[in-house]
């Protein structure tokens, strides 16, 4: 490096942007000028912790997969170990055909490895079909990608798709299995199929993760806001809020970013459509590669109920497709998390909105709270009036990893490689979960730091 101060910008102040800023600080040192530009009036994007009744609740992402190392490691790195908590280990339920059922076990995102796991959830014809599946001729094209619904429906039938797979995939992507591709959402299954599995049953069995003693999920005791604050304190970026980045063009060896000015390099930590809009002029091939990534909108209603309301002793309730219920899932937060069970209220989160059905998200707070109460009463019989409630809307909240997504990601990577000093990161690349966002932010920041410091 010369004596000149390195100046970089991160566009987008969600968790991806804040991790990128923190990694850039680690790698470029105390003197680097690091600016985070955020369109909204707050940092955090889809991570948001708000007060409800007697304490904080997360109304965006509420947890992370703890079997991936990125978030637990980040929490430890930032000295937040005492914030790391895990679920109590209670099982979720599925609401299907107007009744509650145990969540099937030994499945890959709801795709059963044997008929017993979905017994009681699907009819006897479907069970017989699952039994016969291994001996039914199977045609898998290793060059192709298909949506999860087509694959599972063609082998196990529609009931497995709607009652077992959709509720699980819907929880992760706010989509249905029709809008999610096998290769991006279920890479281990795709690998088993490409490797010559002779049936879907055989492929699911091969792809099931080995039982692991550790907890599957984690979260932060006082909410994701704690992580956001710690990232900001450790990265010390200059932050500009209410400032949508509106223009990006080459400026000598670096870039001109409106509203920051000249920078040596940029990390674009944006949802795909926002990234596409920003780079359309300066990097058309990059914009083209990411143009067709669609997003699903959703709304979260968090309810604080009296502790004697009678909420079931389960971690949550997922809803099968086609039920006459607005909600797609409930997290029974005080049952799921031991640290929330200590509160003076019982916390429940109801989620609304699926890909292609965004209208519900724009109902008023009063309507959404009334829907959440009515839906909770339908599935649990709990009709107690909440002592507090809050609504969060997530327009274009979750990218849909549609069939062919891995090809799109490869095209994005190749287009970005041709744009010197620009890196991209975020949920539309290698997975929508917070751990995948942390990983993509770290990769992008490391590449940019090497470029601008080199
Ligand atoms: C309701 C919901 C529940 C979820 N639950 C979980 C969960 O439990 N576990 C899990 O792991 N994941 C969960 N996720 C997914 C996860 O939260 C997100 O994928 C992740 O937070 C995305 O982070 P990000 O920083 O990449 O994007 P975002 O959070 O979308 O941040 C991008 C930021 O860019 C800003 N921006 C947009 N355009 C511009 C512009 N032109 N200039 C400047 N800034 C701009 C936006 O305002 C936003 O703040 C959930 C998502 C939602 C919506």
Coordinates of C-alpha atoms and ligand atoms in Angstrom, one line a residue:
X1 CA 0.0 0.0 0.0
X2 CA 1.1 3.6 -0.6
X3 CA 0.7 6.3 2.0
X4 CA -2.7 7.2 0.5
X5 CA -5.7 6.2 2.6
X6 CA -7.7 3.4 1.1
X7 CA -11.4 4.3 0.6
X8 CA -14.1 1.7 0.1
X9 CA -17.9 1.6 0.3
X10 CA -20.4 -1.0 1.2
X11 CA -23.8 -0.5 -0.4
X12 CA -26.6 -2.0 1.8
X13 CA -26.6 -1.9 5.6
X14 CA -28.1 -5.3 6.2
X15 CA -26.2 -8.1 8.0
X16 CA -24.3 -8.8 4.8
X17 CA -23.2 -5.2 4.5
X18 CA -22.2 -4.9 8.1
X19 CA -20.2 -8.1 8.1
X20 CA -18.5 -6.9 4.9
X21 CA -17.6 -3.5 6.5
X22 CA -16.3 -5.3 9.6
X23 CA -14.1 -7.7 7.5
X24 CA -12.8 -4.8 5.4
X25 CA -11.8 -3.0 8.7
X26 CA -10.0 -6.1 9.8
X27 CA -8.1 -6.5 6.6
X28 CA -7.5 -2.8 5.6
X29 CA -6.7 -1.5 9.1
X30 CA -7.7 1.4 11.2
X31 CA -6.9 4.1 8.7
X32 CA -9.1 2.8 5.8
X33 CA -12.1 4.9 5.0
X34 CA -15.1 2.5 5.1
X35 CA -18.5 3.9 4.3
X36 CA -21.8 2.0 4.6
X37 CA -24.6 3.5 2.4
X38 CA -28.1 2.4 3.5
X39 CA -31.3 3.4 1.7
X40 CA -33.5 2.9 4.8
X41 CA -33.6 4.8 8.1
X42 CA -32.0 2.0 10.1
X43 CA -29.2 -0.6 9.8
X44 CA -29.9 -4.4 9.9
X45 CA -32.1 -5.0 6.8
X46 CA -34.0 -8.2 7.5
X47 CA -32.6 -8.4 11.0
X48 CA -34.7 -6.3 13.3
X49 CA -35.1 -6.5 17.1
X50 CA -38.0 -4.4 18.6
X51 CA -39.4 -4.1 22.1
X52 CA -42.5 -6.2 22.8
X53 CA -44.2 -6.4 26.3
X54 CA -41.4 -7.0 28.7
X55 CA -38.4 -7.3 26.4
X56 CA -36.9 -7.5 22.9
X57 CA -38.2 -9.8 20.1
X58 CA -36.8 -10.4 16.6
X59 CA -39.4 -9.6 13.9
X60 CA -37.2 -10.5 10.9
X61 CA -34.9 -13.5 11.0
X62 CA -35.3 -15.2 14.4
X63 CA -32.5 -17.8 14.4
X64 CA -29.7 -19.3 12.4
X65 CA -28.6 -22.8 11.5
X66 CA -26.0 -23.7 14.1
X67 CA -24.6 -26.6 12.1
X68 CA -23.0 -24.1 9.9
X69 CA -20.1 -22.4 11.7
X70 CA -20.2 -18.8 10.4
X71 CA -22.6 -17.1 12.8
X72 CA -21.5 -19.0 16.0
X73 CA -17.9 -18.1 15.1
X74 CA -18.8 -14.5 14.4
X75 CA -20.6 -14.2 17.8
X76 CA -17.5 -15.6 19.5
X77 CA -15.1 -13.3 17.6
X78 CA -17.2 -10.3 18.6
X79 CA -17.1 -11.4 22.3
X80 CA -20.8 -12.1 22.4
X81 CA -20.6 -15.8 23.6
X82 CA -22.9 -15.1 26.5
X83 CA -25.6 -14.1 24.0
X84 CA -25.5 -17.5 22.2
X85 CA -28.6 -19.6 23.0
X86 CA -30.1 -22.8 21.5
X87 CA -33.7 -24.2 21.4
X88 CA -35.2 -26.3 24.1
X89 CA -35.5 -29.3 21.6
X90 CA -39.3 -29.5 21.4
X91 CA -40.8 -30.7 18.1
X92 CA -42.8 -28.6 15.7
X93 CA -46.3 -29.7 14.4
X94 CA -47.9 -29.5 11.0
X95 CA -51.4 -28.2 10.5
X96 CA -52.9 -30.2 7.6
X97 CA -56.5 -31.2 6.7
X98 CA -57.7 -29.2 9.7
X99 CA -55.7 -31.1 12.3
X100 CA -52.3 -31.0 14.0
X101 CA -49.7 -33.7 13.2
X102 CA -46.2 -34.4 14.4
X103 CA -43.5 -33.1 12.0
X104 CA -42.3 -36.1 10.0
X105 CA -38.9 -37.3 11.0
X106 CA -36.1 -38.7 8.8
X107 CA -36.9 -36.3 5.9
X108 CA -34.9 -34.0 3.8
X109 CA -36.8 -30.7 3.9
X110 CA -39.9 -32.8 4.3
X111 CA -39.1 -35.3 1.6
X112 CA -39.5 -38.7 3.3
X113 CA -36.8 -41.4 3.3
X114 CA -39.4 -44.0 4.3
X115 CA -43.3 -44.2 4.3
X116 CA -43.5 -44.4 8.1
X117 CA -42.3 -40.9 8.6
X118 CA -45.3 -39.4 6.9
X119 CA -47.9 -42.0 8.1
X120 CA -50.9 -40.2 9.5
X121 CA -50.1 -37.1 7.4
X122 CA -50.9 -38.5 4.0
X123 CA -53.5 -41.1 2.8
X124 CA -53.0 -44.8 2.4
X125 CA -52.7 -44.5 -1.4
X126 CA -49.8 -42.1 -1.0
X127 CA -48.2 -44.4 1.5
X128 CA -48.4 -47.3 -0.9
X129 CA -46.9 -45.1 -3.6
X130 CA -43.9 -44.3 -1.4
X131 CA -43.5 -48.0 -0.6
X132 CA -43.4 -48.8 -4.3
X133 CA -41.2 -45.8 -5.4
X134 CA -37.8 -47.6 -5.2
X135 CA -39.0 -50.2 -7.7
X136 CA -40.6 -47.6 -10.1
X137 CA -38.4 -46.8 -13.1
X138 CA -36.6 -43.5 -12.4
X139 CA -35.3 -41.0 -14.9
X140 CA -33.0 -38.2 -13.6
X141 CA -31.1 -35.9 -16.0
X142 CA -27.8 -34.9 -14.4
X143 CA -27.6 -32.0 -16.8
X144 CA -30.9 -30.5 -15.7
X145 CA -32.5 -28.8 -12.7
X146 CA -36.2 -29.1 -11.7
X147 CA -38.4 -27.5 -9.1
X148 CA -38.8 -29.5 -5.9
X149 CA -42.6 -30.0 -6.4
X150 CA -42.2 -31.6 -9.8
X151 CA -39.6 -34.1 -8.5
X152 CA -41.3 -35.0 -5.3
X153 CA -44.8 -34.9 -6.8
X154 CA -43.9 -37.2 -9.7
X155 CA -42.4 -39.8 -7.3
X156 CA -44.4 -39.6 -4.1
X157 CA -47.6 -37.7 -5.1
X158 CA -49.1 -34.3 -4.4
X159 CA -50.0 -34.9 -0.7
X160 CA -46.3 -35.2 0.2
X161 CA -45.5 -32.0 -1.6
X162 CA -48.3 -29.9 -0.1
X163 CA -48.4 -31.4 3.5
X164 CA -44.7 -32.2 4.2
X165 CA -42.4 -30.4 1.7
X166 CA -44.2 -27.0 1.2
X167 CA -44.4 -26.3 5.0
X168 CA -40.7 -26.8 5.4
X169 CA -39.5 -25.0 2.3
X170 CA -42.1 -22.3 2.9
X171 CA -40.4 -21.6 6.2
X172 CA -37.0 -21.0 4.7
X173 CA -37.9 -19.3 1.4
X174 CA -41.4 -17.9 1.8
X175 CA -42.0 -19.9 -1.4
X176 CA -43.6 -23.1 -2.4
X177 CA -41.7 -26.1 -3.7
X178 CA -43.0 -25.1 -7.2
X179 CA -40.7 -22.0 -7.1
X180 CA -37.6 -23.6 -5.6
X181 CA -35.0 -25.6 -7.6
X182 CA -33.6 -28.9 -6.4
X183 CA -29.9 -28.0 -7.0
X184 CA -29.8 -24.8 -5.0
X185 CA -32.1 -25.8 -2.2
X186 CA -31.1 -29.4 -1.8
X187 CA -27.5 -29.8 -3.0
X188 CA -26.9 -33.1 -1.2
X189 CA -30.0 -34.6 -2.8
X190 CA -28.9 -33.4 -6.2
X191 CA -25.5 -34.9 -5.7
X192 CA -27.0 -38.3 -4.7
X193 CA -29.2 -38.1 -7.8
X194 CA -26.3 -37.2 -10.1
X195 CA -24.3 -40.0 -8.4
X196 CA -26.7 -42.5 -9.8
X197 CA -29.3 -43.1 -7.0
X198 CA -31.9 -45.4 -8.5
X199 CA -34.9 -43.8 -6.8
X200 CA -35.9 -40.7 -4.9
X201 CA -36.1 -42.8 -1.7
X202 CA -32.5 -44.0 -2.2
X203 CA -31.3 -40.4 -2.9
X204 CA -33.0 -39.0 0.2
X205 CA -31.6 -41.8 2.3
X206 CA -28.1 -41.0 1.0
X207 CA -28.5 -37.3 1.4
X208 CA -29.8 -37.3 5.0
X209 CA -27.3 -35.6 7.3
X210 CA -25.6 -37.8 9.7
X211 CA -27.1 -37.4 13.2
X212 CA -25.0 -34.8 15.0
X213 CA -25.0 -34.2 18.8
X214 CA -25.0 -30.4 18.5
X215 CA -28.1 -28.2 18.4
X216 CA -29.5 -27.5 14.9
X217 CA -30.4 -23.8 15.6
X218 CA -29.0 -20.9 17.6
X219 CA -30.0 -17.3 18.2
X220 CA -29.0 -14.4 20.4
X221 CA -30.5 -14.0 23.9
X222 CA -31.3 -10.3 23.4
X223 CA -32.0 -10.5 19.7
X224 CA -30.1 -10.0 16.5
X225 CA -29.8 -6.3 17.3
X226 CA -27.0 -7.2 19.6
X227 CA -25.0 -8.7 16.7
X228 CA -25.7 -5.6 14.6
X229 CA -24.5 -3.3 17.3
X230 CA -21.3 -5.3 17.8
X231 CA -20.6 -5.5 14.1
X232 CA -21.0 -1.7 13.8
X233 CA -18.7 -1.1 16.8
X234 CA -16.0 -3.5 15.5
X235 CA -16.1 -2.3 11.9
X236 CA -16.4 1.4 12.8
X237 CA -17.7 2.3 9.3
X238 CA -18.9 5.8 8.4
X239 CA -22.7 5.2 8.0
X240 CA -25.0 7.2 5.7
X241 CA -28.7 6.4 6.3
X242 CA -31.7 7.4 4.2
X243 CA -29.3 7.4 1.2
X244 CA -30.2 5.0 -1.6
X245 CA -27.1 4.6 -3.7
X246 CA -28.3 5.8 -7.1
X247 CA -25.3 5.8 -9.4
X248 CA -22.1 3.9 -9.9
X249 CA -19.6 4.6 -12.6
X250 CA -15.9 4.2 -13.3
X251 CA -13.7 7.0 -11.9
X252 CA -10.0 6.6 -12.8
X253 CA -8.7 3.4 -11.2
X254 CA -11.7 3.3 -8.8
X255 CA -15.4 4.1 -8.8
X256 CA -17.7 7.1 -8.3
X257 CA -20.6 6.1 -6.1
X258 CA -23.4 8.5 -5.6
X259 CA -23.8 9.7 -2.7
X260 CA -20.3 8.9 -1.4
X261 CA -18.0 10.1 -4.2
X262 CA -14.7 8.5 -5.3
X263 CA -13.9 5.1 -3.8
X264 CA -11.2 2.5 -4.6
X265 CA -13.7 -0.3 -4.5
X266 CA -17.3 -1.3 -3.6
X267 CA -19.1 -4.2 -2.0
X268 CA -22.7 -4.4 -3.2
X269 CA -24.6 -6.1 -0.3
X270 CA -28.0 -5.6 -1.8
X271 CA -31.0 -7.7 -2.7
X272 CA -30.7 -8.8 -6.4
X273 CA -33.1 -6.3 -7.9
X274 CA -31.5 -3.3 -6.2
X275 CA -28.0 -4.5 -7.2
X276 CA -29.3 -4.9 -10.8
X277 CA -30.7 -1.3 -10.9
X278 CA -27.4 0.1 -9.5
X279 CA -25.0 -1.6 -11.9
X280 CA -27.2 -1.6 -15.1
X281 CA -25.2 1.2 -16.7
X282 CA -21.7 0.4 -15.4
X283 CA -21.8 -3.4 -15.5
X284 CA -24.6 -4.6 -17.8
X285 CA -23.4 -8.2 -18.0
X286 CA -23.6 -8.4 -14.2
X287 CA -27.0 -6.8 -14.2
X288 CA -28.2 -9.3 -16.9
X289 CA -26.9 -12.3 -14.9
X290 CA -29.0 -11.4 -11.8
X291 CA -32.0 -9.9 -13.5
X292 CA -34.4 -12.9 -13.2
X293 CA -34.0 -13.5 -9.5
X294 CA -37.5 -13.1 -8.0
X295 CA -38.4 -12.4 -4.4
X296 CA -41.2 -13.3 -2.0
X297 CA -42.8 -10.8 0.4
X298 CA -43.9 -11.7 3.9
X299 CA -45.2 -10.2 7.2
X300 CA -44.5 -11.2 10.7
X301 CA -46.9 -10.7 13.6
X302 CA -45.4 -11.1 17.0
X303 CA -47.9 -11.6 19.9
X304 CA -47.3 -11.4 23.6
X305 CA -49.9 -13.5 25.4
X306 CA -50.5 -14.0 29.1
X307 CA -48.4 -17.0 30.3
X308 CA -51.6 -19.0 31.2
X309 CA -52.9 -18.7 27.6
X310 CA -52.5 -22.4 27.0
X311 CA -50.1 -22.3 24.0
X312 CA -49.1 -26.0 23.1
X313 CA -45.8 -27.4 24.3
X314 CA -44.3 -27.4 20.8
X315 CA -41.7 -25.2 19.1
X316 CA -43.9 -24.2 16.3
X317 CA -46.7 -25.1 13.8
X318 CA -46.1 -25.2 10.1
X319 CA -49.1 -25.0 7.8
X320 CA -49.7 -27.3 4.8
X321 CA -50.6 -25.7 1.4
X322 CA -54.3 -25.4 0.7
X323 CA -55.5 -25.0 4.3
X324 CA -58.2 -22.4 4.9
X325 CA -55.8 -20.4 7.1
X326 CA -53.9 -17.2 6.3
X327 CA -50.8 -18.0 8.3
X328 CA -48.1 -20.1 6.8
X329 CA -46.3 -20.8 10.1
X330 CA -46.3 -20.0 13.8
X331 CA -43.2 -20.0 16.0
X332 CA -44.2 -20.7 19.6
X333 CA -41.2 -18.7 20.6
X334 CA -41.5 -19.1 24.4
X335 CA -41.7 -22.9 24.0
X336 CA -38.9 -23.0 21.4
X337 CA -36.3 -21.0 23.3
X338 CA -35.5 -21.5 27.0
X339 CA -34.4 -17.8 27.4
X340 CA -37.8 -16.6 26.2
X341 CA -39.7 -19.0 28.5
X342 CA -38.3 -16.9 31.4
X343 CA -40.3 -13.9 30.2
X344 CA -43.5 -12.7 31.9
X345 CA -45.5 -13.2 28.7
X346 CA -45.8 -16.1 26.2
X347 CA -44.4 -15.0 22.8
X348 CA -45.8 -16.3 19.5
X349 CA -44.8 -15.3 16.0
X350 CA -47.2 -15.8 13.1
X351 CA -45.9 -15.5 9.5
X352 CA -47.9 -14.4 6.4
X353 CA -47.3 -14.2 2.7
X354 CA -45.8 -16.6 0.1
X355 CA -44.2 -16.1 -3.2
X356 CA -46.9 -15.0 -5.7
X357 CA -49.3 -14.0 -2.8
X358 CA -48.0 -10.7 -1.6
X359 CA -51.4 -8.9 -1.1
X360 CA -51.7 -10.1 2.5
X361 CA -48.5 -8.3 3.5
X362 CA -50.2 -5.0 2.8
X363 CA -53.1 -5.5 5.1
X364 CA -53.2 -3.0 8.0
X365 CA -51.6 -3.8 11.3
X366 CA -55.0 -4.3 12.9
X367 CA -56.1 -6.7 10.2
X368 CA -52.9 -8.7 10.4
X369 CA -53.0 -8.9 14.2
X370 CA -56.7 -10.0 14.0
X371 CA -55.8 -12.7 11.4
X372 CA -52.9 -13.9 13.6
X373 CA -55.3 -14.2 16.6
X374 CA -58.0 -16.0 14.6
X375 CA -55.5 -18.4 13.0
X376 CA -53.9 -19.2 16.3
X377 CA -57.3 -19.9 17.8
X378 CA -58.1 -22.2 14.8
X379 CA -54.9 -24.3 15.2
X380 CA -54.5 -24.3 19.0
X381 CA -57.8 -23.1 20.5
X382 CA -56.0 -20.2 22.2
X383 CA -58.2 -17.1 22.1
X384 CA -56.7 -15.0 24.9
X385 CA -56.3 -11.4 24.1
X386 CA -52.6 -10.4 23.6
X387 CA -51.1 -7.9 26.1
X388 CA -49.0 -6.5 23.2
X389 CA -48.5 -7.1 19.5
X390 CA -46.2 -5.8 16.7
X391 CA -46.2 -6.3 12.9
X392 CA -43.2 -6.2 10.5
X393 CA -43.6 -6.3 6.8
X394 CA -40.8 -7.6 4.5
X395 CA -41.5 -6.6 1.0
X396 CA -39.3 -8.5 -1.4
X397 CA -37.8 -10.3 1.6
X398 CA -36.6 -13.6 0.4
X399 CA -35.0 -14.5 -3.0
X400 CA -36.5 -17.6 -4.7
X401 CA -33.7 -20.0 -5.7
X402 CA -35.6 -21.1 -8.8
X403 CA -34.5 -24.0 -11.0
X404 CA -31.3 -23.1 -12.8
X405 CA -30.2 -20.8 -9.9
X406 CA -26.7 -22.3 -9.7
X407 CA -26.2 -21.3 -13.4
X408 CA -27.3 -17.8 -12.6
X409 CA -24.9 -17.6 -9.7
X410 CA -22.0 -18.9 -11.9
X411 CA -22.9 -16.2 -14.5
X412 CA -22.9 -13.5 -11.7
X413 CA -19.5 -14.7 -10.5
X414 CA -18.1 -14.6 -14.0
X415 CA -19.5 -11.2 -14.7
X416 CA -18.3 -9.8 -11.4
X417 CA -14.8 -11.1 -12.1
X418 CA -14.7 -8.8 -15.1
X419 CA -15.6 -5.7 -13.0
X420 CA -12.4 -4.6 -11.3
X421 CA -13.0 -3.2 -7.8
X422 CA -16.7 -4.3 -7.4
X423 CA -17.8 -7.3 -5.4
X424 CA -21.3 -8.6 -4.7
X425 CA -22.7 -10.4 -1.6
X426 CA -26.0 -11.4 -0.2
X427 CA -28.9 -13.8 0.2
X428 CA -29.4 -14.3 -3.6
X429 CA -26.1 -16.0 -4.1
X430 CA -25.3 -19.1 -2.0
X431 CA -28.3 -19.3 0.3
X432 CA -30.8 -17.1 2.1
X433 CA -29.9 -17.9 5.7
X434 CA -27.8 -15.5 7.8
X435 CA -24.8 -18.0 7.9
X436 CA -24.7 -18.0 4.1
X437 CA -24.9 -14.1 4.1
X438 CA -22.0 -13.9 6.6
X439 CA -20.0 -16.3 4.4
X440 CA -20.7 -14.3 1.2
X441 CA -19.9 -11.0 2.9
X442 CA -16.5 -12.4 4.1
X443 CA -15.6 -13.7 0.7
X444 CA -16.6 -10.4 -1.0
X445 CA -14.7 -8.3 1.6
X446 CA -11.6 -10.4 1.4
X447 CA -11.5 -10.2 -2.4
X448 CA -12.0 -6.4 -2.4
X449 CA -9.4 -5.9 0.4
X450 CA -6.8 -7.9 -1.7
X451 CA -7.7 -5.8 -4.7
X452 CA -7.5 -2.3 -3.2
X453 CA -4.6 -3.0 -0.9
X454 CA -2.6 -4.8 -3.6
Ligands
LIG1 C1 -39.3 -12.7 7.7 C2 -38.0 -13.3 7.5 C3 -37.5 -14.3 8.3 C4 -36.3 -14.8 8.2 N1 -35.8 -15.8 9.1 C5 -34.6 -16.2 9.0 C6 -34.1 -17.1 10.0 O1 -34.8 -17.3 11.0 N2 -32.8 -17.5 9.9 C7 -32.0 -17.1 8.9 O2 -30.8 -17.6 8.8 N3 -32.4 -16.3 7.9 C8 -33.7 -15.8 8.0 N4 -34.2 -15.0 7.0 C9 -33.3 -14.6 5.9 C10 -32.2 -13.6 6.3 O3 -32.8 -12.7 7.3 C11 -31.9 -12.7 5.1 O4 -31.5 -13.5 4.0 C12 -30.7 -11.8 5.5 O5 -30.9 -11.0 6.6 C13 -30.3 -10.9 4.3 O6 -29.4 -10.0 4.7 P1 -28.7 -9.0 3.6 O7 -27.9 -8.0 4.3 O8 -28.0 -9.8 2.5 O9 -29.9 -8.3 2.9 P2 -31.0 -7.2 3.5 O10 -31.2 -7.5 4.9 O11 -32.1 -7.2 2.5 O12 -30.2 -5.8 3.5 C14 -30.0 -5.1 2.3 C15 -30.0 -3.6 2.6 O13 -29.8 -2.9 1.4 C16 -30.6 -1.7 1.5 N5 -30.7 -1.2 0.1 C17 -31.5 -1.6 -0.9 N6 -31.2 -0.8 -2.0 C18 -30.3 0.1 -1.6 C19 -29.6 1.1 -2.3 N7 -29.8 1.4 -3.6 N8 -28.7 1.8 -1.7 C20 -28.4 1.6 -0.4 N9 -29.0 0.6 0.3 C21 -29.9 -0.2 -0.3 C22 -31.9 -2.2 2.1 O14 -32.6 -1.1 2.6 C23 -31.4 -3.2 3.2 O15 -31.2 -2.6 4.4 C24 -35.4 -14.4 7.1 C25 -35.9 -13.4 6.2 C26 -37.1 -12.8 6.4 C27 -37.6 -11.8 5.5

